[in-house]
Coordinates of C-alpha atoms in Angstrom, one line a residue:
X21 CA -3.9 -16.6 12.3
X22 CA -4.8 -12.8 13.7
X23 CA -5.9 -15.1 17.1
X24 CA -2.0 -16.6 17.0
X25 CA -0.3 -13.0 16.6
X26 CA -2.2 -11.3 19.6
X27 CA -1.9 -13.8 21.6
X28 CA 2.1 -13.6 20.6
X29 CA 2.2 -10.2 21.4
X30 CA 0.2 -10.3 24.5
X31 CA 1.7 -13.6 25.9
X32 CA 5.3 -11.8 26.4
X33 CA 4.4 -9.9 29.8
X34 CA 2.6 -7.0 30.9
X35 CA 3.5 -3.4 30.1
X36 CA 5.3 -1.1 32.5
X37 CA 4.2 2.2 33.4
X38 CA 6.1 4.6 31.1
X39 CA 4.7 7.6 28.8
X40 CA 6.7 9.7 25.5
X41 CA 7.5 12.4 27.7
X42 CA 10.4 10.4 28.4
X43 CA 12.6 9.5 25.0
X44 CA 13.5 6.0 26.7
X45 CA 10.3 3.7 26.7
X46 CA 10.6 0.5 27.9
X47 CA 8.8 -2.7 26.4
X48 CA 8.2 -5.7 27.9
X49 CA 10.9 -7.7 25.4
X50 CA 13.6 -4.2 24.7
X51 CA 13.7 -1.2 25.9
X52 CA 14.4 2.2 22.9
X53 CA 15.9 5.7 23.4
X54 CA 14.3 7.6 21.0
X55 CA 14.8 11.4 20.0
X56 CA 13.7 14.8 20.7
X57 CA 13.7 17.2 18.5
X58 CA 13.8 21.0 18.3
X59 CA 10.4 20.8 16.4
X60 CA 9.1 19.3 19.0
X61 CA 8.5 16.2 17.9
X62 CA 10.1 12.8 19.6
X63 CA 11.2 9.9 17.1
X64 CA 11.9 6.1 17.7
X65 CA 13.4 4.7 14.7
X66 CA 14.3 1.2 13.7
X67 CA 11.5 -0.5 16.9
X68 CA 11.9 -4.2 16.4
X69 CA 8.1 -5.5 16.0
X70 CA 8.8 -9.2 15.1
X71 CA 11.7 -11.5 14.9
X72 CA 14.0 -12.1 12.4
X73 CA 12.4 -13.2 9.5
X74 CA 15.3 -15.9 8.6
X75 CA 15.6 -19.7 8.2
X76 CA 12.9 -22.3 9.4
X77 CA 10.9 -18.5 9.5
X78 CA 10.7 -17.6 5.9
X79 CA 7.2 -17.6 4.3
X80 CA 6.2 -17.9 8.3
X81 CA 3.6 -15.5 10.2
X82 CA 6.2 -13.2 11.7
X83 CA 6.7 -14.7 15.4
X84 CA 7.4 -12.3 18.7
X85 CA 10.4 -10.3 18.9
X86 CA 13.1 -12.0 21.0
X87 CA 13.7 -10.5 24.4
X88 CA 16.6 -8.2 24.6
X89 CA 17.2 -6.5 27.7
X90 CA 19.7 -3.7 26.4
X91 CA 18.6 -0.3 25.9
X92 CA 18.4 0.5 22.1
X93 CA 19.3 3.7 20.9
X94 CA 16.5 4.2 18.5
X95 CA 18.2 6.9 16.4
X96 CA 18.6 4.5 12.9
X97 CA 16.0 3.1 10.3
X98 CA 15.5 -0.6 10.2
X99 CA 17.2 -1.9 6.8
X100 CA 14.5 -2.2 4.3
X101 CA 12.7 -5.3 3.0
X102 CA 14.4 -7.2 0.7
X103 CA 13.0 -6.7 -3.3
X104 CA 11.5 -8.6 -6.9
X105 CA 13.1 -8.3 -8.6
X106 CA 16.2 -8.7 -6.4
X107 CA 19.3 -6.7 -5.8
X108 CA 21.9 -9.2 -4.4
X109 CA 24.2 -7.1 -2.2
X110 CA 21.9 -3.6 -1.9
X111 CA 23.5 -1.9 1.8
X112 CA 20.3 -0.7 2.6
X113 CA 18.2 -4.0 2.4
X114 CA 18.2 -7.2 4.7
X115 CA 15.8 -10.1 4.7
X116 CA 15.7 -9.1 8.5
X117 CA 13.9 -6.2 8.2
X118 CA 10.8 -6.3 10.5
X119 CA 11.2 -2.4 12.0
X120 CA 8.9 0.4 13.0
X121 CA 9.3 3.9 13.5
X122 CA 7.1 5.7 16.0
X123 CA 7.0 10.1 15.7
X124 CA 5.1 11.6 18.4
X125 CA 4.7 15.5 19.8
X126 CA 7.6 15.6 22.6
X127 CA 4.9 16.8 24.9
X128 CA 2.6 13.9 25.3
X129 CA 2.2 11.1 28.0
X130 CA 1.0 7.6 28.5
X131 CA -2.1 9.6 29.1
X132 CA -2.8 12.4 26.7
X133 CA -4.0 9.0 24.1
X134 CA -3.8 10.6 20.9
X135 CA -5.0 9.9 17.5
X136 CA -2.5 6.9 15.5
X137 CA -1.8 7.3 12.2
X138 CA -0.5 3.6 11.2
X139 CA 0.8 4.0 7.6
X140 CA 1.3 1.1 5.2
X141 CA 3.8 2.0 2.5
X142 CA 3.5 1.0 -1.7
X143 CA 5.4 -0.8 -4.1
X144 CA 3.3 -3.1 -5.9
X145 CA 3.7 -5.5 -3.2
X146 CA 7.6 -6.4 -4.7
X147 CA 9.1 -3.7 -2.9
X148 CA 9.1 -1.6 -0.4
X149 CA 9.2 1.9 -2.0
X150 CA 7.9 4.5 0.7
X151 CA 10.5 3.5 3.3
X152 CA 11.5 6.0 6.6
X153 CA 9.0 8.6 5.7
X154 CA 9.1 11.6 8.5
X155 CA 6.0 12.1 10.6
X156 CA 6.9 15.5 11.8
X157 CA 5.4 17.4 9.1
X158 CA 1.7 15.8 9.8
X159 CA 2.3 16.0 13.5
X160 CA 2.8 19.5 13.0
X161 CA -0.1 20.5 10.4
X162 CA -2.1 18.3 13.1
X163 CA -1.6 20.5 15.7
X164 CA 0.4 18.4 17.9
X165 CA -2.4 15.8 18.1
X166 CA -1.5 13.0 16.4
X167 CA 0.8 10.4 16.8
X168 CA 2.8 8.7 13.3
X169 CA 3.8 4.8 13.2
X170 CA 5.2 3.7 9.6
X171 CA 7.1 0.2 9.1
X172 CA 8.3 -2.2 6.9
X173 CA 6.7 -5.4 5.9
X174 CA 8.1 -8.4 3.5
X175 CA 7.3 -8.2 0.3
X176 CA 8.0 -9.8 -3.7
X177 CA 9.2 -13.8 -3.1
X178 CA 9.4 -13.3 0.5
X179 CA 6.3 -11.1 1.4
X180 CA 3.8 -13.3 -1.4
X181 CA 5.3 -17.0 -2.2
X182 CA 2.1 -19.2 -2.4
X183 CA 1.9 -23.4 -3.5
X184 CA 0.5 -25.9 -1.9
X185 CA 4.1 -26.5 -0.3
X186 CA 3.8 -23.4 1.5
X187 CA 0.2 -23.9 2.5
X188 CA 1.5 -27.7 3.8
X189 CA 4.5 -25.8 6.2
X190 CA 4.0 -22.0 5.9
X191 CA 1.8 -19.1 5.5
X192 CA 0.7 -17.2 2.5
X193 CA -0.2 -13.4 2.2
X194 CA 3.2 -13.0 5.2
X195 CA 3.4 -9.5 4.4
X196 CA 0.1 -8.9 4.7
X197 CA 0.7 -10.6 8.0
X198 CA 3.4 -8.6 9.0
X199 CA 1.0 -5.6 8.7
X200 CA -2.0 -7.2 11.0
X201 CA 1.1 -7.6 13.7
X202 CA 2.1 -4.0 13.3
X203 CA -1.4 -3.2 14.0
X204 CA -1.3 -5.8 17.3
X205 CA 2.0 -4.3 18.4
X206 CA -0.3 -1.0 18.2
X207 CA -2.9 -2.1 20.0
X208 CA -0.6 -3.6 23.0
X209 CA 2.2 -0.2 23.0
X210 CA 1.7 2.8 22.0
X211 CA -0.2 4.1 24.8
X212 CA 3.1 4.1 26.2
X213 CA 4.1 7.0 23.6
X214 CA 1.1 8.7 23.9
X215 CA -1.0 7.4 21.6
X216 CA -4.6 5.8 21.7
X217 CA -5.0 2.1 20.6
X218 CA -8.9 2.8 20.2
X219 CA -8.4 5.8 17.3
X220 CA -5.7 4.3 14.5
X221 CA -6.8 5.2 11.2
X222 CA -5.0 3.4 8.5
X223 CA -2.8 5.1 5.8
X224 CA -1.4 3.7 2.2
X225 CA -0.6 4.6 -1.4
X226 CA -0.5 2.0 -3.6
X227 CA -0.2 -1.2 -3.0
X228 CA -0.6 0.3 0.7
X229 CA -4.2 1.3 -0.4
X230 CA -4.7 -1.8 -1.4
X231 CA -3.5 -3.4 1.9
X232 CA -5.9 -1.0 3.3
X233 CA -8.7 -2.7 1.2
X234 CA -7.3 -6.0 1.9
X235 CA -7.6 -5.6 5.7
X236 CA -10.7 -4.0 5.4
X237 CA -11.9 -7.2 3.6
X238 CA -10.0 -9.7 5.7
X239 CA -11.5 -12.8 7.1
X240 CA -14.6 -11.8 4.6
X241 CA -14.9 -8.4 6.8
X242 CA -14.4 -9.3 10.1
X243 CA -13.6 -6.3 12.3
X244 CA -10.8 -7.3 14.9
X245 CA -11.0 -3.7 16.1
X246 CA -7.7 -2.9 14.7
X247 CA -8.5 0.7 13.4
X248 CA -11.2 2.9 13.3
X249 CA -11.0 4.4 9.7
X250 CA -8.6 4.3 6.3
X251 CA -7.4 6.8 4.3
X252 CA -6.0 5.3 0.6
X253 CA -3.9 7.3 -1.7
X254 CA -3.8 5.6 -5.2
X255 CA -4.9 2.3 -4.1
X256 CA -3.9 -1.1 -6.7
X257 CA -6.0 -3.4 -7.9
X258 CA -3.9 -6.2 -9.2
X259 CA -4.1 -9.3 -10.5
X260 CA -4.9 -11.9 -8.1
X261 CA -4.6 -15.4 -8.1
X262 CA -5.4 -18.4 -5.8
X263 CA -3.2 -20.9 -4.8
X264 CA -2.6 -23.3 -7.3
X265 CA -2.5 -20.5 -10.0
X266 CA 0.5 -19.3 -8.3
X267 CA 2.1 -22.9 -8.2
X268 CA 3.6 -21.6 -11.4
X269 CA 5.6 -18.9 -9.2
X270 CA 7.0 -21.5 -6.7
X271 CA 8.0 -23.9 -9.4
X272 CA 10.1 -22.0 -11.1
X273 CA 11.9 -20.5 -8.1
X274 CA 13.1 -24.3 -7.0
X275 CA 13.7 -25.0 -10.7
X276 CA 16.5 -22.0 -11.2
X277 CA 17.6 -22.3 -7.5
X278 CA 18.4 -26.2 -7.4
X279 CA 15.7 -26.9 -5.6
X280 CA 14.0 -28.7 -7.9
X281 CA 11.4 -32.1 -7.4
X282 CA 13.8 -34.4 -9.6
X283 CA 16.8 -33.5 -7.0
X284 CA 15.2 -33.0 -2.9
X285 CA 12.3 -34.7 -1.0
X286 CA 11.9 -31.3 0.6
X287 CA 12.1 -28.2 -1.8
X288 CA 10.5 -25.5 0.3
X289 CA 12.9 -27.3 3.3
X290 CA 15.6 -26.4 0.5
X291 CA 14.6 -22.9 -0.3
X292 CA 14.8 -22.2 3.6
X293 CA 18.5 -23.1 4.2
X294 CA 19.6 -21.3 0.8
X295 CA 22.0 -18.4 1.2
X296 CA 19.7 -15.1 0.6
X297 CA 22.2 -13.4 -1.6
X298 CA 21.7 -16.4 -4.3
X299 CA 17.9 -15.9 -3.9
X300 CA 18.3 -12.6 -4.5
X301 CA 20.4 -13.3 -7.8
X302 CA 17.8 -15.5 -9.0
X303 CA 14.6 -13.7 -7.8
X304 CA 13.0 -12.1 -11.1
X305 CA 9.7 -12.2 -12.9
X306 CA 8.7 -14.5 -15.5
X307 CA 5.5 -14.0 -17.9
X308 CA 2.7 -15.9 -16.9
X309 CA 1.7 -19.8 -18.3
X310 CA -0.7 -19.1 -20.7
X311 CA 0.7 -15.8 -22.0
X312 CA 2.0 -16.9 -25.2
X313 CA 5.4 -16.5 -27.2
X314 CA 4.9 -12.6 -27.4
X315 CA 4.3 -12.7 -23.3
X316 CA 6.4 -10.2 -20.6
X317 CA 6.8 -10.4 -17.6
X318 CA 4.1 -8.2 -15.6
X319 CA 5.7 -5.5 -13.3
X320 CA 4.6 -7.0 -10.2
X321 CA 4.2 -10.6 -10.2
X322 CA 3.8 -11.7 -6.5
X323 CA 0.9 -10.5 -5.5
X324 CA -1.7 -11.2 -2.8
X325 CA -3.2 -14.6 -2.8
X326 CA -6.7 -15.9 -2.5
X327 CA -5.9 -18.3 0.2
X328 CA -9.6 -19.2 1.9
X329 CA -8.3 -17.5 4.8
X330 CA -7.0 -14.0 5.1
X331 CA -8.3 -13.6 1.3
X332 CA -11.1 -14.8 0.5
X333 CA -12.0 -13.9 -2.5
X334 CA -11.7 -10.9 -5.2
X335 CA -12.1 -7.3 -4.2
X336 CA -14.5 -6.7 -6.6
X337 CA -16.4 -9.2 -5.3
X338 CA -16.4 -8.8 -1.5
X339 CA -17.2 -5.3 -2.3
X340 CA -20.6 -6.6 -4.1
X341 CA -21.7 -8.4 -1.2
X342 CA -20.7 -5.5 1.3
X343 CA -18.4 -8.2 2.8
X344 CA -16.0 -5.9 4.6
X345 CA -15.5 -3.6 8.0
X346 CA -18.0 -0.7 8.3
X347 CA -15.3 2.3 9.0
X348 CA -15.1 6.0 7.5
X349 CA -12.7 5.7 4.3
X350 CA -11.1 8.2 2.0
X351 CA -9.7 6.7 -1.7
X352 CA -9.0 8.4 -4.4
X353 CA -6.2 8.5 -7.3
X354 CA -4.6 11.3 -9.5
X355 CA -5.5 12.1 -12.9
X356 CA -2.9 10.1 -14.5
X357 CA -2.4 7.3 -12.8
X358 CA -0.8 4.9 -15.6
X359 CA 2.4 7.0 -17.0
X360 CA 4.5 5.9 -14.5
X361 CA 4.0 2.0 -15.5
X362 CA 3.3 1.6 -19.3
X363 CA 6.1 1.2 -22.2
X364 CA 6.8 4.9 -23.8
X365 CA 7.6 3.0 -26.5
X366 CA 4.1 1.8 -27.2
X367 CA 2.8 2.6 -31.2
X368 CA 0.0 0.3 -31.7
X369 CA -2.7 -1.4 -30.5
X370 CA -1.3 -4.8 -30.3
X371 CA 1.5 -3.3 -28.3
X372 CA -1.0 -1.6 -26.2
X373 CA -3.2 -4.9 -25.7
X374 CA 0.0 -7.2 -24.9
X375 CA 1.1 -4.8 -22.4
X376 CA -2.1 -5.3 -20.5
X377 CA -2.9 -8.6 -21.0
X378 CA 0.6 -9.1 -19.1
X379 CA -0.5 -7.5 -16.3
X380 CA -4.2 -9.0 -16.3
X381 CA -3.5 -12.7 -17.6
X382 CA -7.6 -13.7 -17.2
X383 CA -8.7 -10.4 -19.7
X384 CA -9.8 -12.1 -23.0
X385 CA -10.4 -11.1 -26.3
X386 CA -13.5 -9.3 -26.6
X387 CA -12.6 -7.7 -23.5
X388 CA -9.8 -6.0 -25.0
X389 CA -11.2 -5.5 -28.1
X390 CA -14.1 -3.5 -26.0
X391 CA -10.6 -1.4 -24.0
X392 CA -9.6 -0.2 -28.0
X393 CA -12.8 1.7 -28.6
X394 CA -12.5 2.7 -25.1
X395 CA -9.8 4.4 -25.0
X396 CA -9.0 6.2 -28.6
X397 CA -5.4 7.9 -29.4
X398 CA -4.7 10.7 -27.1
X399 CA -2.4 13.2 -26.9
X400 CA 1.5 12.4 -27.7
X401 CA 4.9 13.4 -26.8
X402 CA 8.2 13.8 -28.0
X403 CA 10.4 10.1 -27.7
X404 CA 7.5 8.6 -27.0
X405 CA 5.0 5.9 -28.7
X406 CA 2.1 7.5 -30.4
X407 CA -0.2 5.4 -28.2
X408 CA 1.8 5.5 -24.8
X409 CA -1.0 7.7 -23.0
X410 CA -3.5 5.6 -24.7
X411 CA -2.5 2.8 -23.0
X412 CA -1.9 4.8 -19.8
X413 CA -5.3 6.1 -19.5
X414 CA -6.5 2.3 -20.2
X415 CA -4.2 0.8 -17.7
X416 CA -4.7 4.0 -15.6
X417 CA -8.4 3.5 -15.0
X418 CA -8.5 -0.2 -14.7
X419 CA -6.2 -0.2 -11.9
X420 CA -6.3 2.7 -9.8
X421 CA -9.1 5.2 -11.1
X422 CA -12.1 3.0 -11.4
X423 CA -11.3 0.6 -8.5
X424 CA -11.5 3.5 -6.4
X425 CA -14.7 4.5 -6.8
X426 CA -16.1 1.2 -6.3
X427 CA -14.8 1.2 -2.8
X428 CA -16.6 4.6 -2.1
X429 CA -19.8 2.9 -4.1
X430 CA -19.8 -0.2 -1.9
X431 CA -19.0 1.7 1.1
X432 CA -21.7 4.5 0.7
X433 CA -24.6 1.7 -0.2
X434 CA -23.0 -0.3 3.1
X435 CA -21.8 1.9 5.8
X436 CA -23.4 4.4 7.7
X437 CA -19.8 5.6 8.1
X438 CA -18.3 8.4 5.9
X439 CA -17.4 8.0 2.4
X440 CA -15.1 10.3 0.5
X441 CA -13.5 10.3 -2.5
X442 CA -10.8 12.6 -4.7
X443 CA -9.1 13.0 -7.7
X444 CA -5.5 14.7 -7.4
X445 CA -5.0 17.1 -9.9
X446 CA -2.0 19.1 -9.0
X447 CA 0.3 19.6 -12.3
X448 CA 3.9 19.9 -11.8
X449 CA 5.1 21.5 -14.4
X450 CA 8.4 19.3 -15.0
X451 CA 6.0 16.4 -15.3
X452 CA 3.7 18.1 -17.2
X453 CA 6.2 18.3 -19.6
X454 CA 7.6 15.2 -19.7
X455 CA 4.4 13.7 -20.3
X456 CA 3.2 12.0 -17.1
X457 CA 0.6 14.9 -16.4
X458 CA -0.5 14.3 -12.6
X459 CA 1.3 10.8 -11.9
X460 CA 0.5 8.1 -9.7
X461 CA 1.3 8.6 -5.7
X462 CA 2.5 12.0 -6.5
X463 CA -0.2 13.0 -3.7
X464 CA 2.3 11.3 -1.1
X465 CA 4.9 14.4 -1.6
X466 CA 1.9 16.6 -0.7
X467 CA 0.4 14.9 2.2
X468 CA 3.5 14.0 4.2
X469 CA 5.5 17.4 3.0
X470 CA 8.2 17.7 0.5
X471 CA 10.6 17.4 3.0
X472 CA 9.5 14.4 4.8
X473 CA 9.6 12.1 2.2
X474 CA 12.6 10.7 0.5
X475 CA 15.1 13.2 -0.9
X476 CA 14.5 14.3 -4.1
X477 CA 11.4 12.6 -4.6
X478 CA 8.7 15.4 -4.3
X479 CA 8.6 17.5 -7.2
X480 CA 10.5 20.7 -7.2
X481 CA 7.3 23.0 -7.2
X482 CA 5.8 21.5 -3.9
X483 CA 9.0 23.4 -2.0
X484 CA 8.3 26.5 -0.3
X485 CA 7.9 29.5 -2.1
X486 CA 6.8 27.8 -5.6
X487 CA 3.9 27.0 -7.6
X488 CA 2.4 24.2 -6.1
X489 CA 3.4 24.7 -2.5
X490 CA 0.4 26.0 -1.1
X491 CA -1.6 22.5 -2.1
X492 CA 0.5 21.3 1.2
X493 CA -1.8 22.9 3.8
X494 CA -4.9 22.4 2.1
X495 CA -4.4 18.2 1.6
X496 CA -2.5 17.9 5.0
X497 CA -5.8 20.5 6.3
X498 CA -8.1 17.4 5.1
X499 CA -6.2 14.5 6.0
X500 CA -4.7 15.4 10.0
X501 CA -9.1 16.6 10.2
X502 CA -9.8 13.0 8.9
X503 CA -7.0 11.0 11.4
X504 CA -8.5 13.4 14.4
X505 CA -12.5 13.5 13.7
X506 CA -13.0 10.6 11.2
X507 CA -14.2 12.9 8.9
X508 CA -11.9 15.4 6.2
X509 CA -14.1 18.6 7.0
X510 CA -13.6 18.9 11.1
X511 CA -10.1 20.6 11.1
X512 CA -9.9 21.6 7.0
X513 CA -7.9 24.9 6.4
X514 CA -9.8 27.8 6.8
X515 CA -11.4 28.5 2.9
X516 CA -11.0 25.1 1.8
X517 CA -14.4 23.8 0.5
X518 CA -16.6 20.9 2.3
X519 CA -15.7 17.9 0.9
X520 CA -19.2 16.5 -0.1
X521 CA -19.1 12.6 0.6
X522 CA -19.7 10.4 -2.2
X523 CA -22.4 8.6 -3.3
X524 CA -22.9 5.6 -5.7
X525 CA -25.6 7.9 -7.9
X526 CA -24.2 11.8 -6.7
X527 CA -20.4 10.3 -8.4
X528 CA -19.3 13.8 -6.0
X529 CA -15.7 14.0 -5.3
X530 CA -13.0 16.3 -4.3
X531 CA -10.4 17.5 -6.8
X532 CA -6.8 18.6 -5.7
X533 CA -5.7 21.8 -7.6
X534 CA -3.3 24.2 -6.5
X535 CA -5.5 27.5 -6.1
X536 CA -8.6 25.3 -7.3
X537 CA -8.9 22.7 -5.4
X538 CA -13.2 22.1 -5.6
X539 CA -16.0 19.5 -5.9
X540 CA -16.4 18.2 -8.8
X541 CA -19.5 15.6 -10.8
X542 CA -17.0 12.5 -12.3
X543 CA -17.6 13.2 -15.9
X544 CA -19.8 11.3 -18.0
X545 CA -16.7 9.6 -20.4
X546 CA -15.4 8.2 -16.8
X547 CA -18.6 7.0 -15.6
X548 CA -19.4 5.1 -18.5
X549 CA -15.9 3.7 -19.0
X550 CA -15.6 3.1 -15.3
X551 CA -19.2 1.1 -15.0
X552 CA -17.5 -1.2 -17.8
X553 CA -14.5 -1.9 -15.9
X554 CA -16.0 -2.5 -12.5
X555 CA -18.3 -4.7 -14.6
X556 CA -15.8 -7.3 -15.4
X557 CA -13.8 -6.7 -12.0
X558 CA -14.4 -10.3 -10.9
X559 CA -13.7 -11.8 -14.4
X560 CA -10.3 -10.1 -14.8
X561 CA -8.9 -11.5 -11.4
X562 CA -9.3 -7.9 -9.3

């Protein structure tokens, strides 16, 4: 499949000569007008990368974008990806949604070949919920040096549908797909904006950390030469399944839709010619088979599948075996990475097991029955369950924390490459509040810059001139030194401390804290709960 999309991206014609310097580049299939800007910074927004996603092309490896020989003025976003669960008629979404944005310093040339930052935005791999982020403020704390690409990829129904009718005429893992040919369309033009197809380092929060992982394991570790290092923020370890333990997914859609076995010969044939606005009405989650009569839904339900070929086989696993590419990697997660996701409501124990057998459908009883003593009552809140930050340090860990720090584990027994790893501790005090402490992603606002992200969604003491705002420097410090150099310490802020690089046995890390920010031995209580979790990685689907 990765063989397929070069040679799709390389079979459409050579590359003109052409550099950033100019706002109108010209590809070999369109040609874009992007933007200057008074901070000196050019953009190209909404860059085609693939074509339309539609038709005989759903649950397809995206395909070359058709030839348009019109200049585009490059001064929108592409619509994002369409959702699950869905929103039928939501303006700003389109199941055509395949678009990049490229931000580079206005001064640079097809020959100045600057570091690439390619980030892969989250969403549990249902939506995509870091969309149109501005690259001007890491340009800028990078000294002009750097070069920002961020996209869109298909996610939910469309990004992750997997049955042995898709295998038969389709693809599995698309969206993961639709990232490998962002990192082609990389390789083949971005010289022509000034950037350097031989220096990408990967970006993603969330679920993208967990692409980050995914591509790092893909193929069982084979290194394409796509990037050169990956930085994770927050990265997910779901529940994965294989196949024919998704067939459960696909049956259902065909069932609710009209697609059904007892009406057409061809059902995924049927899903393909459906209107997308009735998909979208009837694209929701449904608990898993052998949850029971007390069974929910999980939060994200389509989720990367174990396919033999992209995926092949559980993180935890491939991580064991050292079965992935040897690059320099930053991961790490904030203190509090499970208020965002569990029920407030949540009182008791069986509430607090049900919730996470929901999300982790393989954990069995004595599993759970080992999470209780694990994780004892903690702290409560007003309108909220007594054990909600029970189950969101339990959930918290499993997912995000502990995962984490069995990449850095793996890679620093593996790799002769650098290993780093943090815990984000910067405490807004709205959220403090409320409850969710230091809550997952929350790092994005801070790494980016409150005002690059979308509006409203950085809290209201990152801004200039409040409590936490002088955390911005010091994480932008590490990571523009780690897209440069390959390593966080080359171009950190003046006073910031070395970030010691972690070690399967040191357990060193980096903590984030506004006027604090310091290394820091993972405590004992983690370790222990952590070595339990990683332990039973494999058997709980991660």
């Amino acid at each position: 499949m990765l063989a397929y999309i070069a040679g799709v991206l390389l079979s459409i014609g050579g590359l003109p000569s052409a550099g950033a310097v100019d706002p109108l580049v010209t590809l070999d299939y369109s040609s874009y007008r992007g933007t200057a800007r008074s901070t000196g910074v050019t953009e190209w927004l909404g860059i085609r990368f693939a074509a339309p996603p539609l038709g005989e092309l759903r649950w397809r490896a995206p395909q070359a974008p058709l030839q348009n020989d019109t200049v585009i003025d490059a001064v929108a976003h592409g619509p994002i990806c369409l959702s699950t669960p869905g929103t039928p008629n939501d303006p700003t979404t389109s199941e055509d949604c395949l678009f990049l944005d490229v931000y580079a310093p206005s001064s640079a040339s097809a020959s100045t070949k600057l570091p690439v930052y390619l980030f892969i935005q989250g969403g549990g791999f249902n939506v995509d919920s870091n969309p149109n982020y501005n690259g001007t403020g890491l340009i800028q704390a990078a000294d002009m040096n750097i070069i920002v690409v961020n996209f869109n990829y298909r996610v939910g129904l469309y990004g992750f549908l997997a049955s042995q009718e898709v295998i038969d005429n389709g693809d599995t893992n698309v969206g993961l797909l639709d990232q490998r040919m962002v990192m082609q369309w990389v390789q083949t033009y971005i010289t022509l904006f000034g950037g350097d197809p031989s220096h990408v380092v990967l970006g993603g929060d969330s679920a993208g950390g967990a692409s980050l992982l995914l591509h790092l394991t893909a193929y069982g570790g084979q290194d394409d030469g796509l990037f050169q290092a990956a930085a994770a923020e927050s990265a997910t370890f779901g529940n994965m399944l294989n196949v024919s333990e998704s067939q459960y997914q696909y049956d259902a859609v065909v069932e609710r839709v009209g697609c059904g076995y007892d009406k057409v010969q061809d059902t995924l044939g049927c899903l393909r010619s459906l209107n997308v606005s009735y998909l979208q009405a009837n694209n929701y989650n449904i608990p898993y088979p052998n949850g029971g009569p007390e069974a929910g839904a999980p939060i994200y339900m389509y989720q990367p599948t174990i396919d033999g070929g992209f995926i092949t086989d559980y993180s935890y696993r491939l991580l064991q075996k050292g079965s992935f590419v040897k690059v320099p990697v930053i991961f790490g997660d904030d203190t509090n990475g499970g208020t965002i996701f569990t029920p407030k409501n949540t009182s008791t124990y069986t509430e607090m097991d049900q919730f996470l057998v929901d999300q982790f459908n393989a954990m069995t009883a004595n599993q759970i029955d080992i999470m209780n003593a694990m994780y004892p009552p903690a702290e409560t809140y007003p309108d909220s369950g007594a054990l909600w930050r029970t189950v969101s340090n339990a959930y918290g860990e499993m997912r995000y924390m502990c995962p984490s720090q069995a990449v850095g584990s793996a890679y620093s027994e593996y790799s002769v490459a650098g290993t780093w790893i943090y815990r984000y501790n910067v405490m807004d005090p709205t959220q403090m509040e409320e409850g969710y402490g230091v809550p997952h992603t929350v790092e994005i606002n801070a790494i980016w810059g409150p005002y690059n992200v979308a509006p409203g969604a950085a809290p209201a003491s990152y801004y200039p001139g409040q409590s936490n705002a002088g955390i911005i420097p010091v994480i932008q410090g590490y990571w523009t030194s780690f897209i440069r150099s390959y390593d966080p310490n080359t171009y950190r802020v003046a006073g910031s401390p070395e970030w010691v690089q972690w070690t399967a046995w040191a357990k060193d890390r980096l903590v984030f804290q506004t006027n604090a920010t310091a290394m820091e031995v993972v405590d004992y209580g983690q370790q222990a709960r952590c070595a339990y979790l990683q332990s039973i990685g494999i058997l709980t689907q991660q």
